[in-house]
mmCIF file of C-alpha atoms (C1' of nucleotides) in Angstrom:
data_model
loop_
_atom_site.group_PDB
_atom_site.id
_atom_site.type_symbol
_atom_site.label_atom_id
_atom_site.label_comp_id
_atom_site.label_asym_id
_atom_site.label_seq_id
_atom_site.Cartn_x
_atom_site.Cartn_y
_atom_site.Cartn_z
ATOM 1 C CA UNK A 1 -3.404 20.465 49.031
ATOM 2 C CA UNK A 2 -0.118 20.205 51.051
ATOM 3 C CA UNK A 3 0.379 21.204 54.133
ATOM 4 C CA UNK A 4 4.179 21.323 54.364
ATOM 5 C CA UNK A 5 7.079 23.409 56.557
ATOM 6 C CA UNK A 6 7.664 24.727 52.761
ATOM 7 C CA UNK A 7 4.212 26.264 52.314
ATOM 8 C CA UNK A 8 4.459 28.123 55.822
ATOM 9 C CA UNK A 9 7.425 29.450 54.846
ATOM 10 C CA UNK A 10 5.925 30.832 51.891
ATOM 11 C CA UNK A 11 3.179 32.505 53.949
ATOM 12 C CA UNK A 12 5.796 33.500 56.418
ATOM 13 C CA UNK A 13 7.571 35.244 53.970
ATOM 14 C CA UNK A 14 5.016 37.064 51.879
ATOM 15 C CA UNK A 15 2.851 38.189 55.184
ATOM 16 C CA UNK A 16 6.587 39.418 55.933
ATOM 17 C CA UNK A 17 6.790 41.540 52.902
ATOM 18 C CA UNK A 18 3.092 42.594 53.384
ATOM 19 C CA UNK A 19 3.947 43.666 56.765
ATOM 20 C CA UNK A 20 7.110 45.677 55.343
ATOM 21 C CA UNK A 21 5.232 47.035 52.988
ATOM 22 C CA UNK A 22 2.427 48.557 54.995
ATOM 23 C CA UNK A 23 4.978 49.910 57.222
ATOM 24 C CA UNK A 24 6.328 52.147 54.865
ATOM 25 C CA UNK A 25 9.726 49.731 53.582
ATOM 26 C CA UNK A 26 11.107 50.934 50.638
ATOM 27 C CA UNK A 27 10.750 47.880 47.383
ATOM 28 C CA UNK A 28 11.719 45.839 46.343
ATOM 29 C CA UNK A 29 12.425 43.936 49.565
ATOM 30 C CA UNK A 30 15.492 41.612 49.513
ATOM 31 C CA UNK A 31 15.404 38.741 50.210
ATOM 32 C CA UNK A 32 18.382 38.272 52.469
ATOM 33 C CA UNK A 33 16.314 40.463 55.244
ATOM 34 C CA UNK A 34 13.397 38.304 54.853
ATOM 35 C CA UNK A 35 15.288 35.451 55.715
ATOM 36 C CA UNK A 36 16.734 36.743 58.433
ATOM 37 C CA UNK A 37 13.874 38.265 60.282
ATOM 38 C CA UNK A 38 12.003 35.004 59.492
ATOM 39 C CA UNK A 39 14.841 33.299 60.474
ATOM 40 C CA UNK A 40 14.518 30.700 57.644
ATOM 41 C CA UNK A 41 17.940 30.048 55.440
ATOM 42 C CA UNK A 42 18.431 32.378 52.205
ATOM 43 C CA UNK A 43 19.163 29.665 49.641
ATOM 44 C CA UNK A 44 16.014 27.995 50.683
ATOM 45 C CA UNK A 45 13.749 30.324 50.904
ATOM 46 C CA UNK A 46 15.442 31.250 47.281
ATOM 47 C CA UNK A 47 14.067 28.325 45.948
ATOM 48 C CA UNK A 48 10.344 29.025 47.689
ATOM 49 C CA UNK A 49 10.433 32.293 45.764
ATOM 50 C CA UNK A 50 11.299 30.883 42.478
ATOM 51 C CA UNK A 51 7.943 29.140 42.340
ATOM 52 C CA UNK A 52 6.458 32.162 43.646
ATOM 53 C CA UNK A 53 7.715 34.404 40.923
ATOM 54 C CA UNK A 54 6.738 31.970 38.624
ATOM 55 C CA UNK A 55 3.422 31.426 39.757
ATOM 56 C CA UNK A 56 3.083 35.397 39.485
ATOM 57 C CA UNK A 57 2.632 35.973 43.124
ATOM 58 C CA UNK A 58 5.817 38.512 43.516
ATOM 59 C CA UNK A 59 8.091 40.527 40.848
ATOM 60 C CA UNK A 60 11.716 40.123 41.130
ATOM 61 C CA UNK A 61 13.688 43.015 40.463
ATOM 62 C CA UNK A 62 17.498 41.981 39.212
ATOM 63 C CA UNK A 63 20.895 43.312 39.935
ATOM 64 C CA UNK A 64 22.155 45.541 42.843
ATOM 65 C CA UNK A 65 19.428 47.134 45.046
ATOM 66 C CA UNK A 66 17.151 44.612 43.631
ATOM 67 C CA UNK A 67 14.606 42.297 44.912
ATOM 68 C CA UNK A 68 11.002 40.775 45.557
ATOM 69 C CA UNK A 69 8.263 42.719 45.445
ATOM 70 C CA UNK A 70 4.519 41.719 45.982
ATOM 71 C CA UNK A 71 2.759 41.605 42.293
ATOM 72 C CA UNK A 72 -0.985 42.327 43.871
ATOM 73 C CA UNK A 73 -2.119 44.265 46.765
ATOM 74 C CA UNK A 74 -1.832 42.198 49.944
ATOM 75 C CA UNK A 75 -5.916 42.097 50.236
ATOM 76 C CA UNK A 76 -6.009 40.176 46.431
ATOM 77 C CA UNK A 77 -3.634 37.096 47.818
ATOM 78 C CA UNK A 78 -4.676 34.255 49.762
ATOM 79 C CA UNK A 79 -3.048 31.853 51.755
ATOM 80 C CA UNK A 80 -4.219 29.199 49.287
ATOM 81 C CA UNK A 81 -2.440 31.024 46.104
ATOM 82 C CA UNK A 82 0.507 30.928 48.171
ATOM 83 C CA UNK A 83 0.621 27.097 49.111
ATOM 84 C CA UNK A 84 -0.562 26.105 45.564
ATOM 85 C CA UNK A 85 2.361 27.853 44.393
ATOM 86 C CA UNK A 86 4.829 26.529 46.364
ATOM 87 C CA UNK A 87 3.522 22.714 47.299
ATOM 88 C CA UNK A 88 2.724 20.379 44.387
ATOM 89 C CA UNK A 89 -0.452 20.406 43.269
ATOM 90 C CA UNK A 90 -2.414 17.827 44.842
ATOM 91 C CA UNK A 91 -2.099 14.318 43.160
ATOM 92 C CA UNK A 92 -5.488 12.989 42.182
ATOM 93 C CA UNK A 93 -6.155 9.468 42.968
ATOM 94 C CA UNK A 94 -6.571 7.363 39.908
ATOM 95 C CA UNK A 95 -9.558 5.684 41.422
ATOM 96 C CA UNK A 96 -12.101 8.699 40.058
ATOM 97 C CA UNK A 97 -11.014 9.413 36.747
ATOM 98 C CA UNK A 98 -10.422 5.685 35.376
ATOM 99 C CA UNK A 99 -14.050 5.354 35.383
ATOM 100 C CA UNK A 100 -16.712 4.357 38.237
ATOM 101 C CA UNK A 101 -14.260 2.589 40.347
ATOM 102 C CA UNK A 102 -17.365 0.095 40.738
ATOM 103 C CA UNK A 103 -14.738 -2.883 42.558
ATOM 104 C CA UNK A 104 -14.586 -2.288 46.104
ATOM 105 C CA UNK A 105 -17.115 0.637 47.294
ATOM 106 C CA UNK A 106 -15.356 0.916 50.434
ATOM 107 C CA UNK A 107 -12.271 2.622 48.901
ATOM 108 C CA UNK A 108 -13.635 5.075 46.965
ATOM 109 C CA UNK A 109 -16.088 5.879 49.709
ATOM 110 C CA UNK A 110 -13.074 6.827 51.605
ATOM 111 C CA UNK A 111 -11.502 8.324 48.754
ATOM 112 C CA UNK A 112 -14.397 10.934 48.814
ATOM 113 C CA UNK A 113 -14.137 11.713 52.254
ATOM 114 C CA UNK A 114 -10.470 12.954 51.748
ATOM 115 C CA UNK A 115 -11.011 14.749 48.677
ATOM 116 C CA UNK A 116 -13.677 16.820 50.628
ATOM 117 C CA UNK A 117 -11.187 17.163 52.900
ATOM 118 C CA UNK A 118 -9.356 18.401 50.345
ATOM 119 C CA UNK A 119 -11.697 21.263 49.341
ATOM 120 C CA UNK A 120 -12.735 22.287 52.540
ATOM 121 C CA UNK A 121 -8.676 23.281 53.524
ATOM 122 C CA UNK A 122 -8.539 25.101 50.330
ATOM 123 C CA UNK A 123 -11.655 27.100 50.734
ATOM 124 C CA UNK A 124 -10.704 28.089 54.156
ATOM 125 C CA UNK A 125 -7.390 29.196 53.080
ATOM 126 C CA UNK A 126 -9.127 30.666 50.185
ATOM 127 C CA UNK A 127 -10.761 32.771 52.615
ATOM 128 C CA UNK A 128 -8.032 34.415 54.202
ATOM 129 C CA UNK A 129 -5.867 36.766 52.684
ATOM 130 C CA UNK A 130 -2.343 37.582 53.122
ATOM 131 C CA UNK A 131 -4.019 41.461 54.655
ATOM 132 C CA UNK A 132 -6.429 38.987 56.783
ATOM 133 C CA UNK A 133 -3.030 37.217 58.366
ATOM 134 C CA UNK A 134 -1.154 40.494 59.227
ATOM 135 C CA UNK A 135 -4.577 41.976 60.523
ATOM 136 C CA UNK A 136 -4.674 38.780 62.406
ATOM 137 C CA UNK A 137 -8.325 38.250 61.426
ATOM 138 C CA UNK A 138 -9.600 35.226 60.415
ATOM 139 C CA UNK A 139 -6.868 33.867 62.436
ATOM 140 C CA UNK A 140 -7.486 33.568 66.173
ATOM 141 C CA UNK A 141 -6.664 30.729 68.083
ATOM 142 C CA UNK A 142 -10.355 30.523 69.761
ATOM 143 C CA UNK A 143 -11.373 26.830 70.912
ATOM 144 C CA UNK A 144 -14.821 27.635 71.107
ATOM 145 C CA UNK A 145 -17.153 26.879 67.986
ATOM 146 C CA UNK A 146 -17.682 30.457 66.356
ATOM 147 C CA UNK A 147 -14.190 29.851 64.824
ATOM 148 C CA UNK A 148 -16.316 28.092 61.594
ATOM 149 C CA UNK A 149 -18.549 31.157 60.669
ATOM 150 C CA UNK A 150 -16.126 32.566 57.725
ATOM 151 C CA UNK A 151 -16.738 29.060 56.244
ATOM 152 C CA UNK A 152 -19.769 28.799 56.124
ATOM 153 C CA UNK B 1 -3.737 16.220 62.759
ATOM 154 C CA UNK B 2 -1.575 14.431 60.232
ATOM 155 C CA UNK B 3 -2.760 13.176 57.361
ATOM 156 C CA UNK B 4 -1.060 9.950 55.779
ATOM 157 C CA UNK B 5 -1.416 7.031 54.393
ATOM 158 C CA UNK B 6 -1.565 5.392 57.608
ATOM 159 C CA UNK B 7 -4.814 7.532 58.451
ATOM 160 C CA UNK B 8 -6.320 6.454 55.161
ATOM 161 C CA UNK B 9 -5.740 2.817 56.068
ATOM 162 C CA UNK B 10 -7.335 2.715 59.234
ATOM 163 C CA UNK B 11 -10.085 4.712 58.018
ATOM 164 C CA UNK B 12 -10.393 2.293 55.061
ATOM 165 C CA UNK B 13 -10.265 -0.921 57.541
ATOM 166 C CA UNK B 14 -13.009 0.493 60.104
ATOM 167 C CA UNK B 15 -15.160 1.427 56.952
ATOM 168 C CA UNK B 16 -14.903 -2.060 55.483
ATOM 169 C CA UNK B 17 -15.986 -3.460 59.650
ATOM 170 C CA UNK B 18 -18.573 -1.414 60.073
ATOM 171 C CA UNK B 19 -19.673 -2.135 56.335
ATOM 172 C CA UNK B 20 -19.217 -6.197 56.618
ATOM 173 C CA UNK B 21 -21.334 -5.947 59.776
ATOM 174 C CA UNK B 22 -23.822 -4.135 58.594
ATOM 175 C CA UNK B 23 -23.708 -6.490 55.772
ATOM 176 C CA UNK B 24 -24.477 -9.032 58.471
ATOM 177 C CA UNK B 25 -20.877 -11.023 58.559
ATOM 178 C CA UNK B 26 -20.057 -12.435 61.583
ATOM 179 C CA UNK B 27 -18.018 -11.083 64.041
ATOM 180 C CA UNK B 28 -15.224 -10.793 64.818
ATOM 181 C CA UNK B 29 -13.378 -9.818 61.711
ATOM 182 C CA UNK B 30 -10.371 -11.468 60.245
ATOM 183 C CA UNK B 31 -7.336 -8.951 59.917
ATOM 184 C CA UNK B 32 -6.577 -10.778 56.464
ATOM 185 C CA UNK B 33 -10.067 -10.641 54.878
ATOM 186 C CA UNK B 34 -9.856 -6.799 55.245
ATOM 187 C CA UNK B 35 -6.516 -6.969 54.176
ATOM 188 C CA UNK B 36 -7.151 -8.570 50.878
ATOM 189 C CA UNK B 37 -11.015 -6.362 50.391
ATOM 190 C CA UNK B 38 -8.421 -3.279 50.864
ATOM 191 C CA UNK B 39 -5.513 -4.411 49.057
ATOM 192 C CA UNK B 40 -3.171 -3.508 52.257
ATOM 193 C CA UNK B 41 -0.684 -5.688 53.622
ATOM 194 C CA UNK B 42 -1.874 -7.729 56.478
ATOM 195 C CA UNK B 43 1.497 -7.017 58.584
ATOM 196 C CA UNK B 44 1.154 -3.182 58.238
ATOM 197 C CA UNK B 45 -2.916 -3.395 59.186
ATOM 198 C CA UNK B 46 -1.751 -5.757 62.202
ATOM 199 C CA UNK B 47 0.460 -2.878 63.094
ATOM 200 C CA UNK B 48 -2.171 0.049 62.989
ATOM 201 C CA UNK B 49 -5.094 -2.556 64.480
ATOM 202 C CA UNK B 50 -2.754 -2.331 67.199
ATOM 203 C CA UNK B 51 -3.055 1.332 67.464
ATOM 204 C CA UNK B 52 -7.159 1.286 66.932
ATOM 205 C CA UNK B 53 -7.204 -1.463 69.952
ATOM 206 C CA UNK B 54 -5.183 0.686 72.645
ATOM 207 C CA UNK B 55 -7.139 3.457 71.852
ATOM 208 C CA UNK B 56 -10.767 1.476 72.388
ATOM 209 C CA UNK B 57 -11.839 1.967 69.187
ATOM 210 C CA UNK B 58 -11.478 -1.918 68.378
ATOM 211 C CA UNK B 59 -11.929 -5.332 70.318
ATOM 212 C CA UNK B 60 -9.955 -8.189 69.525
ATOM 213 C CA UNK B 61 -10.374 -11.945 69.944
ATOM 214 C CA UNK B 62 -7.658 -13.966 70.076
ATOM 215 C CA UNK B 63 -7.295 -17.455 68.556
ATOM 216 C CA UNK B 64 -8.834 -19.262 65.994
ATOM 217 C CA UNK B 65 -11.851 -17.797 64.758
ATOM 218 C CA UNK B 66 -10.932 -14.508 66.508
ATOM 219 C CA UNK B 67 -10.085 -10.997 64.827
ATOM 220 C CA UNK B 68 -11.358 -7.907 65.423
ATOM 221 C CA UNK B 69 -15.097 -6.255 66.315
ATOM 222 C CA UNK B 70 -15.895 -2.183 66.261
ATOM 223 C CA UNK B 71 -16.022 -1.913 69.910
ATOM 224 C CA UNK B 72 -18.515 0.954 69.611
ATOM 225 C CA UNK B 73 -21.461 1.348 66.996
ATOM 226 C CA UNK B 74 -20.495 3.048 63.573
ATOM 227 C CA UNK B 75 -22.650 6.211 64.381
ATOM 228 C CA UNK B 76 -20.493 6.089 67.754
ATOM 229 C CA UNK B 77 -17.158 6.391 65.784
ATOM 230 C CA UNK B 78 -15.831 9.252 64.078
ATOM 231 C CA UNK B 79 -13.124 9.583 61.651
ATOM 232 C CA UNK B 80 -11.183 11.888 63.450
ATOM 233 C CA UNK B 81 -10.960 9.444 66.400
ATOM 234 C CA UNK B 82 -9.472 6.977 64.319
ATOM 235 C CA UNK B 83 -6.791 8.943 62.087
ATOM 236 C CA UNK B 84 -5.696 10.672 65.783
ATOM 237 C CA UNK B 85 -5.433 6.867 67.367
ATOM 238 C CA UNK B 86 -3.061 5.780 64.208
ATOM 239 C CA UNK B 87 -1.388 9.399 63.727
ATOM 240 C CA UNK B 88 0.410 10.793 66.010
ATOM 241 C CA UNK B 89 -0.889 13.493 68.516
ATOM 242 C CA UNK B 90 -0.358 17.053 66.665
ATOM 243 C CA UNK B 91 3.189 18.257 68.202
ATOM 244 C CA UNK B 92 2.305 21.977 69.573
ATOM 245 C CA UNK B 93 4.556 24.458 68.692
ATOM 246 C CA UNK B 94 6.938 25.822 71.269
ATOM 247 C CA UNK B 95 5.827 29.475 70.555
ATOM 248 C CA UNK B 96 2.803 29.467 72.207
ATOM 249 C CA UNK B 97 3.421 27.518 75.543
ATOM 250 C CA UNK B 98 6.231 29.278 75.820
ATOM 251 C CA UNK B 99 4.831 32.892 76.592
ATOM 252 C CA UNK B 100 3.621 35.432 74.555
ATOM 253 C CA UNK B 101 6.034 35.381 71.655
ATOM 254 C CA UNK B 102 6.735 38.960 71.138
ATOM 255 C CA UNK B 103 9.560 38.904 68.802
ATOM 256 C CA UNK B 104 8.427 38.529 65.274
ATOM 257 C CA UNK B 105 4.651 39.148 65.218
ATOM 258 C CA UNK B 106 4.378 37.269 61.497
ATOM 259 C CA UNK B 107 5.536 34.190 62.819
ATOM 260 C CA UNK B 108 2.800 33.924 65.348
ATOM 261 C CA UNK B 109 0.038 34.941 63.051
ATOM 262 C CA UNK B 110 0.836 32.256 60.422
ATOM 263 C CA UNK B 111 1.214 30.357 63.148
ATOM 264 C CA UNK B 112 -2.025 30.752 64.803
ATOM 265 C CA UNK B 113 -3.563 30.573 61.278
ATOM 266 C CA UNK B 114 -1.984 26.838 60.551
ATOM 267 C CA UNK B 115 -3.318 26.493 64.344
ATOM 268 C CA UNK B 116 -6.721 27.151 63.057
ATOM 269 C CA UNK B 117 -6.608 25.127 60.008
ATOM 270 C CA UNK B 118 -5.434 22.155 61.871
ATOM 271 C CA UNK B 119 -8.704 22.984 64.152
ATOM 272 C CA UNK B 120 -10.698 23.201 61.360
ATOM 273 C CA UNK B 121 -9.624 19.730 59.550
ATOM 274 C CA UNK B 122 -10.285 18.531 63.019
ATOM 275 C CA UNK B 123 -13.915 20.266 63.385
ATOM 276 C CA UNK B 124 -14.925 17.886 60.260
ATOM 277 C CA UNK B 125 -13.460 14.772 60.743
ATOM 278 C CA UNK B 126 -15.112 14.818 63.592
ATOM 279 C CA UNK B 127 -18.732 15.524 62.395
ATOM 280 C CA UNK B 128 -18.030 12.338 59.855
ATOM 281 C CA UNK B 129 -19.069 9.210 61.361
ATOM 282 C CA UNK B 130 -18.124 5.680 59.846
ATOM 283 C CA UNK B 131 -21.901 5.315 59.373
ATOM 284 C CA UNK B 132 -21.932 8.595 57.222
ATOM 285 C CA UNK B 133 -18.726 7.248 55.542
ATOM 286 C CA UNK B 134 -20.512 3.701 54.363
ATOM 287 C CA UNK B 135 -23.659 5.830 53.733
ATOM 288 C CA UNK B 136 -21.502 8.272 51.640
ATOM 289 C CA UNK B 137 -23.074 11.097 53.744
ATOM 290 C CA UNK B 138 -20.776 14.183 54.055
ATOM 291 C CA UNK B 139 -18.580 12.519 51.768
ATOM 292 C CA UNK B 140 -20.222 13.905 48.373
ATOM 293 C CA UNK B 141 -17.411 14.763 45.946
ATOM 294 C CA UNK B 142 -19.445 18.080 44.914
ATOM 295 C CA UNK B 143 -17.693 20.867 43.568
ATOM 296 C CA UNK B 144 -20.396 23.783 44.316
ATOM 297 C CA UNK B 145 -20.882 25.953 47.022
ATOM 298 C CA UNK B 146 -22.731 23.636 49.112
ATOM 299 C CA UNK B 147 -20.286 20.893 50.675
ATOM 300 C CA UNK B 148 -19.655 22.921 53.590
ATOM 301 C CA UNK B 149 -23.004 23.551 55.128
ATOM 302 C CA UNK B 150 -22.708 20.831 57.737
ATOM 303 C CA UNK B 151 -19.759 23.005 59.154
ATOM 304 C CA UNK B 152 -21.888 25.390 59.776
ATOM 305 C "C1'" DT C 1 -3.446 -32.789 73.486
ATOM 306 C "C1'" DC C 2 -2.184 -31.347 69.018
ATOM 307 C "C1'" DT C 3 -2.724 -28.111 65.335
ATOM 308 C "C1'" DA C 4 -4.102 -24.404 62.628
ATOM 309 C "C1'" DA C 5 -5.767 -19.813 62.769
ATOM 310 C "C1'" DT C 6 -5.401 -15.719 64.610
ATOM 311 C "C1'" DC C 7 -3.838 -11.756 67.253
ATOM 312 C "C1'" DT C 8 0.688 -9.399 69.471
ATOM 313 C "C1'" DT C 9 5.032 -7.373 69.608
ATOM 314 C "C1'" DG C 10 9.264 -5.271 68.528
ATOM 315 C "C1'" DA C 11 13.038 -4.837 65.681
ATOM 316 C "C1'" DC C 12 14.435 -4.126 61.250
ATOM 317 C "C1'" DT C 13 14.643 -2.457 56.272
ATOM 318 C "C1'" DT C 14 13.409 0.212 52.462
ATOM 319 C "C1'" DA C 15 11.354 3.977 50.011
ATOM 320 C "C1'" DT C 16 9.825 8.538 49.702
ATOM 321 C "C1'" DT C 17 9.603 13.143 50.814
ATOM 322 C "C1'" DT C 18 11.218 17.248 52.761
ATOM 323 C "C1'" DA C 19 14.541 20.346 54.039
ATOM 324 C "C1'" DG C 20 18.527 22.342 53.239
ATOM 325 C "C1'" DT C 21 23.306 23.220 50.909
ATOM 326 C "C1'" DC C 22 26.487 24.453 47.342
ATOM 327 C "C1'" DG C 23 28.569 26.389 43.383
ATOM 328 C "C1'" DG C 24 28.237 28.948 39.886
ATOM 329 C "C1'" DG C 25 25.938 32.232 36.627
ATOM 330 C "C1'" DA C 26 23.273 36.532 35.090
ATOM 331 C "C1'" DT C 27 21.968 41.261 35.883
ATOM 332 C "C1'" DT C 28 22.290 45.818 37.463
ATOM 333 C "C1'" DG C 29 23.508 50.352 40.044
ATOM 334 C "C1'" DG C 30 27.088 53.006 41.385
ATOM 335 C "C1'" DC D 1 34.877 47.101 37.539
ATOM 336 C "C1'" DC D 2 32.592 45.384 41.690
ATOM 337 C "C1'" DA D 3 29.399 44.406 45.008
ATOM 338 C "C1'" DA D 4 24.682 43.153 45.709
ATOM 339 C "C1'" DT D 5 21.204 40.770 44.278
ATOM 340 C "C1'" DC D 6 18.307 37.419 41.830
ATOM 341 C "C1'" DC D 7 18.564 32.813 39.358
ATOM 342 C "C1'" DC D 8 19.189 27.897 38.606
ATOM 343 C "C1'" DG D 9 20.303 23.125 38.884
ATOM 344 C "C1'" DA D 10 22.482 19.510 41.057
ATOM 345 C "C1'" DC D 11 23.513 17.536 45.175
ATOM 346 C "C1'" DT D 12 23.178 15.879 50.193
ATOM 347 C "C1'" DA D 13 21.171 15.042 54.591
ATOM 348 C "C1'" DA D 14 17.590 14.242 57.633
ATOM 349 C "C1'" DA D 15 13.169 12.900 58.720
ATOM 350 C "C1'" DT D 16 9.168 10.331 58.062
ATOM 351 C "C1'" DA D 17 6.356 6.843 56.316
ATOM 352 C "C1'" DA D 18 5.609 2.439 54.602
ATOM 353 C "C1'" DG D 19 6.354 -2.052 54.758
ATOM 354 C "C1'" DT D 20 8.659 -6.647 56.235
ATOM 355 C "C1'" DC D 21 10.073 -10.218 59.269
ATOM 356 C "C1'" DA D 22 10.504 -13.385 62.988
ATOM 357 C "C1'" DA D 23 8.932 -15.085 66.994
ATOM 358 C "C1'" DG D 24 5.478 -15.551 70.507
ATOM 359 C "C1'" DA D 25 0.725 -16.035 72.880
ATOM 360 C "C1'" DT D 26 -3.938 -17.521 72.750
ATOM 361 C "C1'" DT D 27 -7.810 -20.098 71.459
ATOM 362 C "C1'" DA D 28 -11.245 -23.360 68.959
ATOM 363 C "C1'" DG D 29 -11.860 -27.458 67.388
ATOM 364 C "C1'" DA D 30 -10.468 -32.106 65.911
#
DNA sequence: TCTAATCTTGACTTATTTAGTCGGGATTGG
DNA sequence: CCAATCCCGACTAAATAAGTCAAGATTAGA
């Protein structure tokens, strides 16, 4: 899982549209005003919703008065779909699947730790849906330790 | 909290310390033995030792026969303390500091959520000790349900 | 005191990834 | 037809990360 300027976009954008949507906007939404309120540049964010299209996250109406619209209810998409969609899947490490990996303990020991890591982003942002991030649940910036207990 | 390849190293190199010792090696260390145990170049480790040292987490000796010693015991050291000594800090974003960002609401929430994740990443490392790393505690490559309990 | 082993430092180079641009094409409503 | 929009692939630029190199300082032991 990759955390990259890319993948916020992505969530940038579709919480956008989620946000039009709820409000009452008319779809599909264009694009060109999503990149402008999110201040993020049209041909890039173009590219961000190819992969999102394709990945079946938003339909894409064609021609004039067209545009993106969201393919499931804001409440059945989470901030993991999105990311997954737009950032490479994660890369596994040879090390596990080439067998036991039995040379040098310390590496793979380490290995593990990260592809915990690994699983515990992705079930966090499994746990928040694109609903949860206009709500603004699941998202508050406490310090304090309750800030675990949709994890567990 | 970045994650790189840097982070990995020094995680790797303080594992393989804490394991040698505990192995009953002498101390202190040679960079270049854990440079050839982790397959890393020995100019890059010198590099991020350098970080570990100003940050306390390491001891060095110098001269012959010196190298480096965990300055505190492996249940004392945490992985997050050593990928945030080699890493640098997490660059806030302006948005918050800077007032209450009331122009574009979406921003902020994605935002605060990415805010949260990095908290959360941060939350674990830090309950993983380099003794629980040579131990393979918290470190279980599980795919179930169960690999976040000690978040909880 | 000489020497080899080791840490120490900073500048430099190279590789990789990420972000962003550009030009053109296809589709559609009016 | 034409303007608005999605669509696509190639390209460029910037940032970051990874790695190298050269020279120096310190110390143990012969």
């Amino acid at each position: 899982m990759k955390l990259s300027t890319r993948g916020r976009y992505a969530v940038m954008a579709m919480a956008d549209m989620a946000q039009q949507v709820s409000a009452g906007a008319p779809s599909p939404l264009r694009l060109g005003a999503i990149a402008t309120r999110q201040e993020i540049s049209l041909a890039y964010l173009e590219q961000i919703f190819s992969d999102l299209r394709r990945h079946g996250l938003v339909q894409s109406t064609r021609g004039a008065h067209g545009g993106y619209s969201l393919a499931k209810d804001a409440t059945e998409i989470n901030v993991s779909d999105i990311v997954l969609a737009v950032d490479e899947p994660l890369d596994v490490t040879r090390c596990r699947q080439s067998g036991a990996c039995m040379s040098n303990h310390v590496r793979c020991l380490t290995h593990d730790l990260w592809d915990n890591l690994g699983r515990q982003i992705e079930t966090y942002l499994q746990s928040v849906s694109l609903a949860d991030v206009i709500a603004g649940d699941k998202v508050e910036p406490k310090i304090g330790g309750e800030h675990n207990a949709h994890l567990s």
